[in-house]
C-alpha cells in the first residue's frame, strides 16, 4: 500500500483539492485498495474547518466530493506513517521539514515535480484563481500516479 499525505498551509484549499483529486484518479484506475491518501496543514489556523467553499465548488464542478473533510495539522508522526509527503510550495516544504524533524528518508516533494516542470501550486486563498490551482493539482496528481504505477 502506498501512503500519500498532501500538505499546504491551512488544509482548506490546495492540499484537500490534491487529496480528493488523487483519490478520484486512483478510484478511476481501479487502484483504491493500493493507496491511502490524506491531507494536512503546516499551521493550526484552520484546524477543524471544512474545505474552503470555492475549493469545494471547484471539486464539485468535476464530480468530486470532499464531504466531511476538515483541516488537521501535520505532526511528526506523519513522517513515519506516510511514504510520501507532498507539499504545494517551498514554504510548505520548509515547514514540513521543521515539523517532522527533517527529511532523512527523502519522502518530501513538491507536487509539481510530478508534473514534469518546476514550480509551486499558487495559493488560491491569495490569488482567487481556483481554476489555475485545479489545473496544477490535476497535472501534479496525474504525474504522481503515473510515477507510482511505473516504479
Short mmCIF file of C-alpha atoms in Angstrom, two decimals:
data_model
loop_
_atom_site.label_atom_id
_atom_site.label_comp_id
_atom_site.label_asym_id
_atom_site.label_seq_id
_atom_site.Cartn_x
_atom_site.Cartn_y
_atom_site.Cartn_z
CA UNK A 1 0.00 0.00 0.00
CA UNK A 2 1.30 3.45 -0.95
CA UNK A 3 0.53 6.11 1.66
CA UNK A 4 0.46 9.73 0.47
CA UNK A 5 -0.08 12.89 2.52
CA UNK A 6 -0.66 16.20 0.71
CA UNK A 7 0.29 19.31 2.68
CA UNK A 8 -0.37 23.04 2.41
CA UNK A 9 -0.59 25.95 4.85
CA UNK A 10 -4.20 25.67 6.04
CA UNK A 11 -5.50 22.36 4.64
CA UNK A 12 -8.63 24.06 3.31
CA UNK A 13 -7.72 24.71 -0.38
CA UNK A 14 -4.75 23.15 -2.16
CA UNK A 15 -3.97 20.02 -0.14
CA UNK A 16 -7.58 18.85 0.17
CA UNK A 17 -8.02 19.51 -3.56
CA UNK A 18 -4.98 17.29 -4.18
CA UNK A 19 -6.23 14.67 -1.71
CA UNK A 20 -9.61 14.31 -3.40
CA UNK A 21 -8.31 14.63 -6.97
CA UNK A 22 -5.81 11.85 -6.24
CA UNK A 23 -8.49 9.69 -4.62
CA UNK A 24 -10.65 10.19 -7.73
CA UNK A 25 -7.80 9.29 -10.11
CA UNK A 26 -6.96 6.20 -8.06
CA UNK A 27 -10.63 5.16 -7.96
CA UNK A 28 -10.98 5.59 -11.73
CA UNK A 29 -7.85 3.45 -12.23
CA UNK A 30 -9.33 0.73 -10.00
CA UNK A 31 -6.44 1.02 -7.54
CA UNK A 32 -8.26 2.12 -4.37
CA UNK A 33 -7.01 -0.86 -2.38
CA UNK A 34 -3.40 0.09 -3.15
CA UNK A 35 -3.46 3.64 -1.73
CA UNK A 36 -4.05 5.55 1.47
CA UNK A 37 -4.43 9.27 0.72
CA UNK A 38 -4.93 12.17 3.13
CA UNK A 39 -4.01 15.83 3.62
CA UNK A 40 -2.81 18.11 6.40
CA UNK A 41 -1.74 21.67 7.24
CA UNK A 42 1.53 23.20 8.33
CA UNK A 43 -0.41 25.62 10.54
CA UNK A 44 -3.22 25.28 13.05
CA UNK A 45 -5.09 28.37 11.80
CA UNK A 46 -7.89 26.43 10.11
CA UNK A 47 -7.88 23.29 12.28
CA UNK A 48 -11.33 21.69 12.27
CA UNK A 49 -12.65 23.90 9.47
CA UNK A 50 -14.19 22.39 6.31
CA UNK A 51 -12.75 22.77 2.83
CA UNK A 52 -12.99 26.41 1.71
CA UNK A 53 -16.25 26.86 -0.31
CA UNK A 54 -14.63 27.92 -3.63
CA UNK A 55 -12.31 24.88 -3.46
CA UNK A 56 -15.29 22.67 -2.64
CA UNK A 57 -17.18 24.13 -5.63
CA UNK A 58 -14.21 23.59 -7.97
CA UNK A 59 -14.03 19.92 -6.97
CA UNK A 60 -17.82 19.58 -7.35
CA UNK A 61 -17.61 21.00 -10.90
CA UNK A 62 -15.61 17.88 -11.72
CA UNK A 63 -17.90 15.49 -9.85
CA UNK A 64 -15.61 15.15 -6.84
CA UNK A 65 -16.95 15.35 -3.30
CA UNK A 66 -14.86 16.34 -0.28
CA UNK A 67 -17.75 15.98 2.18
CA UNK A 68 -16.68 15.55 5.77
CA UNK A 69 -13.11 16.74 5.30
CA UNK A 70 -11.86 19.11 7.99
CA UNK A 71 -8.44 20.67 8.33
CA UNK A 72 -5.91 18.97 10.54
CA UNK A 73 -2.31 19.82 11.39
CA UNK A 74 0.71 17.89 10.22
CA UNK A 75 2.52 16.15 13.09
CA UNK A 76 5.90 14.49 13.46
CA UNK A 77 4.32 11.01 13.48
CA UNK A 78 3.02 11.59 9.93
CA UNK A 79 6.57 11.25 8.65
CA UNK A 80 6.70 7.62 9.77
CA UNK A 81 3.11 6.85 8.75
CA UNK A 82 3.32 8.07 5.13
CA UNK A 83 5.57 7.06 2.22
CA UNK A 84 5.32 10.46 0.53
CA UNK A 85 4.61 13.91 1.95
CA UNK A 86 3.75 16.24 -0.93
CA UNK A 87 3.90 20.00 -0.37
CA UNK A 88 2.32 22.64 -2.56
CA UNK A 89 5.06 25.27 -2.29
CA UNK A 90 8.56 25.86 -0.92
CA UNK A 91 7.28 27.44 2.29
CA UNK A 92 5.25 24.27 2.91
CA UNK A 93 8.36 22.13 2.42
CA UNK A 94 10.36 24.18 4.90
CA UNK A 95 7.57 23.94 7.48
CA UNK A 96 7.14 20.22 6.83
CA UNK A 97 10.84 19.62 7.49
CA UNK A 98 10.67 21.68 10.68
CA UNK A 99 7.58 19.88 11.99
CA UNK A 100 8.86 16.40 11.07
CA UNK A 101 12.45 16.99 12.19
CA UNK A 102 13.94 16.89 8.69
CA UNK A 103 13.57 14.59 5.72
CA UNK A 104 16.15 11.87 6.32
CA UNK A 105 14.34 9.37 4.04
CA UNK A 106 13.70 11.72 1.11
CA UNK A 107 9.92 11.46 1.40
CA UNK A 108 9.13 15.17 0.91
CA UNK A 109 8.49 16.59 -2.55
CA UNK A 110 6.68 19.43 -4.30
CA UNK A 111 3.54 18.36 -6.19
CA UNK A 112 4.62 19.99 -9.44
CA UNK A 113 7.80 17.87 -9.52
CA UNK A 114 5.45 15.15 -10.77
CA UNK A 115 4.06 17.41 -13.48
CA UNK A 116 7.49 17.41 -15.10
CA UNK A 117 8.02 21.08 -14.50
CA UNK A 118 9.41 23.11 -11.66
CA UNK A 119 7.13 25.36 -9.74
CA UNK A 120 4.74 25.80 -6.91
CA UNK A 121 0.97 25.50 -6.76
CA UNK A 122 -0.23 29.07 -6.25
CA UNK A 123 -2.39 29.55 -3.18
CA UNK A 124 -5.91 30.43 -4.37
CA UNK A 125 -6.66 31.89 -0.94
CA UNK A 126 -4.48 34.79 -2.11
CA UNK A 127 -4.80 34.61 -5.91
CA UNK A 128 -8.51 33.85 -6.09
CA UNK A 129 -7.73 31.71 -9.15
CA UNK A 130 -9.14 28.31 -8.26
CA UNK A 131 -9.09 27.23 -11.91
CA UNK A 132 -5.29 27.63 -12.14
CA UNK A 133 -4.92 25.73 -8.87
CA UNK A 134 -7.21 22.99 -10.20
CA UNK A 135 -5.08 22.60 -13.34
CA UNK A 136 -1.83 22.45 -11.35
CA UNK A 137 -3.25 19.98 -8.85
CA UNK A 138 -4.70 17.74 -11.56
CA UNK A 139 -1.48 17.74 -13.58
CA UNK A 140 0.63 17.05 -10.50
CA UNK A 141 -1.64 14.24 -9.28
CA UNK A 142 -1.79 12.62 -12.72
CA UNK A 143 2.01 12.71 -12.90
CA UNK A 144 2.33 11.34 -9.37
CA UNK A 145 0.01 8.42 -10.14
CA UNK A 146 1.90 7.69 -13.37
CA UNK A 147 5.19 7.80 -11.48
CA UNK A 148 3.93 5.38 -8.82
CA UNK A 149 2.47 2.98 -11.37
CA UNK A 150 5.74 2.92 -13.32
CA UNK A 151 8.03 2.41 -10.31
#
